[in-house]
Every structure is written in C-alpha cells, then in structure tokens.
Coordinates of C-alpha atoms in Angstrom, one line a residue:
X19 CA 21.5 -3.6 -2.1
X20 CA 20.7 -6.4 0.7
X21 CA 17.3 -5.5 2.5
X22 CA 14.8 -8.1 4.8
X23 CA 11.7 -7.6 3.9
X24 CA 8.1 -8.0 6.2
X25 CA 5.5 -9.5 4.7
X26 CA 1.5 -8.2 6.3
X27 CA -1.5 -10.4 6.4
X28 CA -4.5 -9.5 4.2
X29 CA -6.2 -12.8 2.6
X30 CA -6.3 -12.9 -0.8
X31 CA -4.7 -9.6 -1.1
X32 CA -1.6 -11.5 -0.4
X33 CA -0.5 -12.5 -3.7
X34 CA 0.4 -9.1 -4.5
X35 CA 3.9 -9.9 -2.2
X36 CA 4.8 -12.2 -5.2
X37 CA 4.7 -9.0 -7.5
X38 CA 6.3 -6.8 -4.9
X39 CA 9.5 -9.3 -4.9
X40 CA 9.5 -9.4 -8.3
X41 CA 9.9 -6.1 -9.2
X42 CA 12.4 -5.7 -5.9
X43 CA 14.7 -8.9 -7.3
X44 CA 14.1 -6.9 -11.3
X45 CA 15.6 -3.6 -9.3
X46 CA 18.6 -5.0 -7.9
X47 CA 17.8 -5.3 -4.6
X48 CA 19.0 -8.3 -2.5
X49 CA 16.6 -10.0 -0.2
X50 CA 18.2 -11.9 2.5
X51 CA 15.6 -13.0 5.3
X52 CA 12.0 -12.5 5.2
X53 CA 9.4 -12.2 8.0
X54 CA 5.7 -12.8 7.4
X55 CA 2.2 -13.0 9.0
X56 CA -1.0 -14.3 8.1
X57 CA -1.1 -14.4 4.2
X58 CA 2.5 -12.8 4.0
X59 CA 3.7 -15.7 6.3
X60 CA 2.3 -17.8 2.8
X61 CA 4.7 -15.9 0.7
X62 CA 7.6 -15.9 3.1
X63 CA 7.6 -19.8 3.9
X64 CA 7.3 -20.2 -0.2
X65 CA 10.3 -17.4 -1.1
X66 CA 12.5 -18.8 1.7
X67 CA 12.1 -22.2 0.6
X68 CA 13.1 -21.4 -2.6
X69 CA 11.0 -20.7 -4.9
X70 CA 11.6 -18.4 -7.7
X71 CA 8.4 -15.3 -8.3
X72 CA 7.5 -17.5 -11.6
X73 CA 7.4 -20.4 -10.2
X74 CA 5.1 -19.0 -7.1
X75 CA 2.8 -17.2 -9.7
X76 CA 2.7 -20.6 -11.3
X77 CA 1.8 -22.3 -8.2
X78 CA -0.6 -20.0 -6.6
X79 CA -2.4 -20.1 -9.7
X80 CA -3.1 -23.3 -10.0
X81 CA -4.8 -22.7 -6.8
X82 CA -8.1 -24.0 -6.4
X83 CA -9.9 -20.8 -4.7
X84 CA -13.4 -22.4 -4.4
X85 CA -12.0 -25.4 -2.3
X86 CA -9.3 -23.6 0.3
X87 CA -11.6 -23.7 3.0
X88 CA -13.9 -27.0 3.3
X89 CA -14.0 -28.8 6.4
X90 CA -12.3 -31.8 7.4
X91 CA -13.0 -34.0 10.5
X92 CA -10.2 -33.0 12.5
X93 CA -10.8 -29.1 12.1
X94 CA -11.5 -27.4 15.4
X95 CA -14.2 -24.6 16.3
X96 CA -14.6 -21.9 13.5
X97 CA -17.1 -21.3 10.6
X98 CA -14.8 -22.7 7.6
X99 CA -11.8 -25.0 7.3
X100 CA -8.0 -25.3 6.2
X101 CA -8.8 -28.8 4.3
X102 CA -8.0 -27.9 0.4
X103 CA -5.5 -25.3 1.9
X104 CA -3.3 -28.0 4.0
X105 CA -3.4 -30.0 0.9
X106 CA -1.5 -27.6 -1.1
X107 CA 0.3 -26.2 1.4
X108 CA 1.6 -30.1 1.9
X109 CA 2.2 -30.5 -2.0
X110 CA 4.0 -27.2 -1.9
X111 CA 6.4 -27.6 1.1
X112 CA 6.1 -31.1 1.5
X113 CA 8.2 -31.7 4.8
X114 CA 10.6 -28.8 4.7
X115 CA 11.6 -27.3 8.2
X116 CA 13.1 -24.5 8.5
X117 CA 16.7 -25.7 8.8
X118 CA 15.9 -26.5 5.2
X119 CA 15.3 -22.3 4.0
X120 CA 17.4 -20.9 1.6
X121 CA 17.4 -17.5 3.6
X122 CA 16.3 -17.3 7.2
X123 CA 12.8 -16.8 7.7
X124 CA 10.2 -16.7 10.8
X125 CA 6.3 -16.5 10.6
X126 CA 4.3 -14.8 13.8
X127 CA 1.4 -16.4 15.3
X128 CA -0.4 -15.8 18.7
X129 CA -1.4 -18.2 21.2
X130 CA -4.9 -18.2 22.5
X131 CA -4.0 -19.8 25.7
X132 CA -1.8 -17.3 27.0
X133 CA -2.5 -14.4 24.6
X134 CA 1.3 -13.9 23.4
X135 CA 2.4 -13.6 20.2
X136 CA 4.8 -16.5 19.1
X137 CA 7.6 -16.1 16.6
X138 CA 7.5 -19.5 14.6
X139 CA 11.7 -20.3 13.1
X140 CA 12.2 -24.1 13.8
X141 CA 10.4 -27.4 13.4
X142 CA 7.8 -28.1 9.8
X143 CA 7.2 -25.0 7.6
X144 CA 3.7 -26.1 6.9
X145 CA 2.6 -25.9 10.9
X146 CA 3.8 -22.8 10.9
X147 CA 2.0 -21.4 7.3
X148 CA -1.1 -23.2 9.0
X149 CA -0.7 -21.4 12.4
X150 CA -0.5 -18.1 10.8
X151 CA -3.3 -18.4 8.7
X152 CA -6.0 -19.5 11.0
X153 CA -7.8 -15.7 11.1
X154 CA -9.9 -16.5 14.4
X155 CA -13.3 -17.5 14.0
X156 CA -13.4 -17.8 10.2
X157 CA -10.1 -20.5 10.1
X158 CA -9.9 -23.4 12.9
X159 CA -6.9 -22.8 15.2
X160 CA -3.7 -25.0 14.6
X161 CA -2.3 -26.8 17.8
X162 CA 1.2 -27.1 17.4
X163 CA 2.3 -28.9 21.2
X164 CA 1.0 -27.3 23.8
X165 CA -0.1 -24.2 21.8
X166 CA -3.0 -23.3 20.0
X167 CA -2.3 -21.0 17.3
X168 CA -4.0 -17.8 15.4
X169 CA -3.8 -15.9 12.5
X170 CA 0.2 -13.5 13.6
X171 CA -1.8 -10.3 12.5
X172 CA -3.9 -11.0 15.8
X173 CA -0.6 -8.3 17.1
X174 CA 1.4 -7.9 14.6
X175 CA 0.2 -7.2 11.0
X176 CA 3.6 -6.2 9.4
X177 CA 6.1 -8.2 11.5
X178 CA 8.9 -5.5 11.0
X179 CA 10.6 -6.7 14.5
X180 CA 10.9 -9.9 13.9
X181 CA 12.3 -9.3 10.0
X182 CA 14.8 -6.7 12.1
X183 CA 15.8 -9.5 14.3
X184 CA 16.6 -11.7 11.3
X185 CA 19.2 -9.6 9.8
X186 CA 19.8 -6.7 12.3
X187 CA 22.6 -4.6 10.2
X188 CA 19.8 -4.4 6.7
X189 CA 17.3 -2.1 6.3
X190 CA 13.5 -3.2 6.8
X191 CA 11.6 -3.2 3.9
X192 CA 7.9 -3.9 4.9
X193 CA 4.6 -4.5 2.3
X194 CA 1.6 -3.6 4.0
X195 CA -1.5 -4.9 2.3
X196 CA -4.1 -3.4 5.2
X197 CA -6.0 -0.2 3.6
X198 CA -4.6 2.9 5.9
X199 CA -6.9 5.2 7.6
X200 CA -7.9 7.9 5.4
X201 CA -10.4 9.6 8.3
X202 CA -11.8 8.8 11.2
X203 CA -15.0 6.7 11.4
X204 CA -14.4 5.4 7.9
X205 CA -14.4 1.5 7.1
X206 CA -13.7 -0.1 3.9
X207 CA -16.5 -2.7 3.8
X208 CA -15.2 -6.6 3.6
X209 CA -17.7 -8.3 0.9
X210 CA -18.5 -12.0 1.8
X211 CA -17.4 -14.2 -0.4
X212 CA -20.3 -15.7 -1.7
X213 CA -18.5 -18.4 -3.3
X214 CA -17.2 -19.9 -0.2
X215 CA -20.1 -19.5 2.5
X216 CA -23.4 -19.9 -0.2
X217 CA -24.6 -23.5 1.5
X218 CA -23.6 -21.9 4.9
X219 CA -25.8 -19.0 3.7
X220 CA -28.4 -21.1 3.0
X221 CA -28.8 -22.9 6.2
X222 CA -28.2 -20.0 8.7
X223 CA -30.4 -16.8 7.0
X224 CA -32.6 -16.7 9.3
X225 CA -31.2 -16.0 12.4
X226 CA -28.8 -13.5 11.2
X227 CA -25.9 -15.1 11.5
X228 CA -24.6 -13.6 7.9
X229 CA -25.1 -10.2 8.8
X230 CA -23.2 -10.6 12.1
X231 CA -20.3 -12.4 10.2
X232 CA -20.2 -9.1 8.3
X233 CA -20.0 -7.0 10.9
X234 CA -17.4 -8.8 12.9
X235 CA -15.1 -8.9 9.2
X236 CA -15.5 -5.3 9.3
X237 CA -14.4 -4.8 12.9
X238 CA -11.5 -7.2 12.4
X239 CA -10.7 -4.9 9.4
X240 CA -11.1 -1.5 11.1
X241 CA -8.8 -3.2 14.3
X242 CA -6.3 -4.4 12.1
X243 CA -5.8 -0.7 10.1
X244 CA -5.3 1.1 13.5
X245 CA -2.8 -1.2 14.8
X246 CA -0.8 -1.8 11.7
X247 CA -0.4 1.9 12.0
X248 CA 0.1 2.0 15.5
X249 CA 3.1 -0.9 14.6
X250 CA 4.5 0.8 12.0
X251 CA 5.1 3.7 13.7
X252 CA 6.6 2.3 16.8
X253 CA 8.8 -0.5 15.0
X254 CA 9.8 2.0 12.2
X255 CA 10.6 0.3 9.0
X256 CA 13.0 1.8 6.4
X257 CA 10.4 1.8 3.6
X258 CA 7.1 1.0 3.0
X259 CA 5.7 -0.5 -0.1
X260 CA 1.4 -0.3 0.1
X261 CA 0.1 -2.1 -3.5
X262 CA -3.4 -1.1 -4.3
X263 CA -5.1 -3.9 -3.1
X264 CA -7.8 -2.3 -0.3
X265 CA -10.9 -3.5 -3.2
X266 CA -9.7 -6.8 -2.6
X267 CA -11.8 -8.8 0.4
X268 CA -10.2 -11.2 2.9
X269 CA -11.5 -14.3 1.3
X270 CA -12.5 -12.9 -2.4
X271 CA -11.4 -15.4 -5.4
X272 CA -9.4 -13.1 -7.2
X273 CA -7.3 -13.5 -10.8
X274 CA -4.0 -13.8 -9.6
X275 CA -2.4 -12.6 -11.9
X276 CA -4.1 -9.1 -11.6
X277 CA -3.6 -8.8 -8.0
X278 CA 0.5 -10.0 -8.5
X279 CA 0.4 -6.9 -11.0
X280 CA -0.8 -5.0 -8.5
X281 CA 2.5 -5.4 -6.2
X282 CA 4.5 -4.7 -9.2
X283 CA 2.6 -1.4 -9.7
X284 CA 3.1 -0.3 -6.0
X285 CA 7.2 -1.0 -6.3
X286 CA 7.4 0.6 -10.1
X287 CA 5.9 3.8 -8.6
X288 CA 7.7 4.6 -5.7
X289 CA 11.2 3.2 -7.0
X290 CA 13.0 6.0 -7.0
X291 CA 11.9 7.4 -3.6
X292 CA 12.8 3.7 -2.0
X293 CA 16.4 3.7 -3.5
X294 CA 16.8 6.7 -1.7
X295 CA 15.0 5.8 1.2
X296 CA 17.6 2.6 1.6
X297 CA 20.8 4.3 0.6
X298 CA 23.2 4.4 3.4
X299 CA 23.6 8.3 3.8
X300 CA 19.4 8.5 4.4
X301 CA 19.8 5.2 7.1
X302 CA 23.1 6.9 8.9
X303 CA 20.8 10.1 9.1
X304 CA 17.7 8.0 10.5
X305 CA 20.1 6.1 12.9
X306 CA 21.5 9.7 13.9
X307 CA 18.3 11.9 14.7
X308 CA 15.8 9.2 15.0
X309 CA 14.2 8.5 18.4
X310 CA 15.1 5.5 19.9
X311 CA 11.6 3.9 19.9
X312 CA 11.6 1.4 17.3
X313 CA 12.0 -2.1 17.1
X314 CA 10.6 -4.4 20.1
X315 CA 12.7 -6.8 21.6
X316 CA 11.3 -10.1 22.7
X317 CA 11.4 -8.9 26.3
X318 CA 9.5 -5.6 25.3
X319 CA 6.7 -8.5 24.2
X320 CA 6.5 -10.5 27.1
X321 CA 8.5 -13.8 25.5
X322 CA 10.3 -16.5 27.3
X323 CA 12.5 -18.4 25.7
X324 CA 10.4 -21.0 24.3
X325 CA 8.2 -19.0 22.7
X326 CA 10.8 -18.7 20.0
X327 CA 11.3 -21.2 17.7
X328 CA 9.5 -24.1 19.7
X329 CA 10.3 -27.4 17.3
X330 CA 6.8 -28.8 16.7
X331 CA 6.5 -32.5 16.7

C-alpha cells in the first residue's frame, strides 16, 4: 500500500521515526513522499535522500551527542549552537538539493521576520535540515536569503498538510512524537541536559538563568502538545502512529538504538488497526461523511508564492 508519511519534531525523541519506517517498509507499506519538521525534518531529508533504515541507524549512531550543539563564530543569538550538528549534517548530505530526492520531500520552517510558516522543497537539503532545527532560543536561527529561519514546529508540529500536498490521492500517515494531553494543567517536565549546558551552568547559577531555561522548555513543551492536537484535528491524518517516547527530553543523549525500538514498538502494536485504518473502503467512508475541514491550503496560511520552495543560494 502507498502512503506519505509526516514526520513531528521532538529532539532526540526523533530517532524513533527511523524505527517507525522500518517496521512500515517490514509491513508492506509503500512510502512515497515524506514531510517533516524540526527533528522529523532530520529523518525526512535522510529517507528521501536515500538512505536505507540500517544505514540511518548506522549513521545516527555514530553520532556524537555530546558535541551537536557547540558554538561556532558565525552562530547567531541563542544559548547553544548547530556547530558538530552542521558538520554531520554536511558529511551526511553533502550538497544534495532536493532535485536530487529519491521521493519528494519538503521540511517546514517559520520565518521570524514575518511570522509565516515556510514550506522548504527546492535549493540545498542541509539549509533546510538546519532551518528546521533551530528550536528558538536554544538553536541560533538559519538565514537562508532574506529569511531567518526557526525550528517548523514553531506552527506546525506534524506537517500533515504539507505531506497531503506532496502526494494528494495517498493516505497521510503521521508520527507524532509530542506527549498528548492526558488532563488539563498537567506538564511532562523537560530535564536539562546536563551534558550539554554543565559549563553554561557553571557560569550563569546565580542569577537564575537555569531555572528560567526550565521553565520556558516546559512552556515550549506544554504549547507545542495543545497545538499538535489542535493540528491534528483540523488537518485530519489517516492514521496516527505515537511511539512511547514522552520520558525522552528535547536535548537528552539517548541510546539510539533504544529509542529506534521504540518506533518499532508503536507500529507492531497498532498494525492491525492501521491496515484497516488505510484500506480503501475505511478512506471512501472518511471521504464520504467526513467534514470538510481538513487539510490547509497555502492560501488558508497566508503564503505567497515564494514562500514555497525559495532556492537558497
């Protein structure tokens, strides 16, 4: 069966896309585009390009978690830095574009300077992994033209549109990695990641600083839950896939192996339910008696045309 699949953010949580795929590809199913933001935009740009599950489990684990985030001169305002992550992102894409994919593929971002979210298909695959990574604040914004560019699940944590728009006649498969809201007024605390920010610790104690950086993580985190839901509901995906991975911090070193398991886990247990779910009697049914409220268009979003697909020098 031929499905797109949208990849959601969630830091390190995002490796467990690479066990979601595998178990999908293991079942049968066909995935021909792919949509991604923020750590699923990682996965995406990686799958597209083509690269086989194994050989993304190889390279993410070769990873060098402790070094992702140092700071390098040309970084712009925010607390850590992309250095060690450019570096592999640069050894892993090299300078693919995305005329180069194997499957079509887009990444979201959002620009600060006018407060729209961008839909990234055209020029080098790395600016736009790099655009959709930079979580505001914590990861320096990536200037691509006249843009400056954040973290997609800014607006849109599970870019379900934008996979729609890639393949419009295949169902929407989309892997949400954001914990859902169990109750009202209940937050799933983001641990610091100690091994990242200890000299930063060090230095700013004193005034605070660390217990406000906890506290804005947490808001980010308790945002990004209600919209996802929000989202999900309005653009209406076929199936949902939701691996286990809510323990898991934005910026925790993690085994990946464990958390890849993780995504297979959350496929193997629902894999009945989601063949049914995609069969084409359930989608007619959906299509007939479904409201017609899903599935913005780039006009319902405020886009103009070149805030599609810009080619990035």
């Amino acid at each position: 069966m031929d499905i797109t699949l949208a990849l959601g953010g969630g830091g390190s949580r995002g490796h467990a896309h690479v066990g979601v795929i595998r178990r999908l590809e293991q079942a049968g199913f066909r995935i021909r585009a792919v949509a991604g933001s923020s750590a699923g935009g990682i996965v995406a740009a990686l799958y597209a390009a083509g690269y086989s599950v194994d050989e993304m489990e190889a390279q993410l684990s070769k990873v060098d978690q402790a070094h992702l985030f140092g700071r390098s001169p040309g970084d712009g305002p925010a607390l850590l830095g992309v250095a060690g992550a450019s570096k592999w992102l640069h050894e892993s894409l090299a300078k693919r574009t995305f005329d180069d994919l194997k499957i079509p593929c887009a990444l979201t971002a959002v620009d600060l300077k006018s407060g729209r979210e961008i839909i990234l298909d055209r020029g080098r695959l790395v600016d736009a992994v790099l655009a959709t990574i930079a979580l505001p604040g914590i990861l320096p914004p990536h200037q691509i033209e006249n843009y400056q560019l954040v973290d997609g699940g800014v607006l849109d944590p599970v870019p379900v549109s934008v996979a729609r728009s890639l393949a419009p006649n295949l169902p929407v498969v989309a892997v949400v990695l954001t914990p859902m809201l169990e109750q009202a007024g209940r937050l799933t605390r983001i641990p610091l990641p100690n091994h990242i920010l200890k000299p930063i610790v060090q230095r700013i104690t004193r005034f605070r600083v660390v217990q406000a950086f906890e506290v804005f993580l947490s808001a980010v985190d308790a945002a990004g839950r209600m919209l996802t839901e929000l989202r999900l509901k309005v653009d209406d995906p076929e199936a949902i896939i939701l691996p286990q991975v809510g323990h898991i911090g934005l910026l925790d070193k993690v085994d990946v192996h464990e958390v890849i398991h993780l995504g297979e886990k959350a496929v193997d247990a629902i894999l009945p339910q989601l063949r049914r779910s995609l069969a084409w009697p359930h989608r007619l049914r959906r299509r007939l008696f479904t409201p017609a409220v899903r599935g913005f268009t780039p006009a319902d979003r405020g886009f103009t045309p070149a805030d599609r697909g810009f080619n990035p020098r």
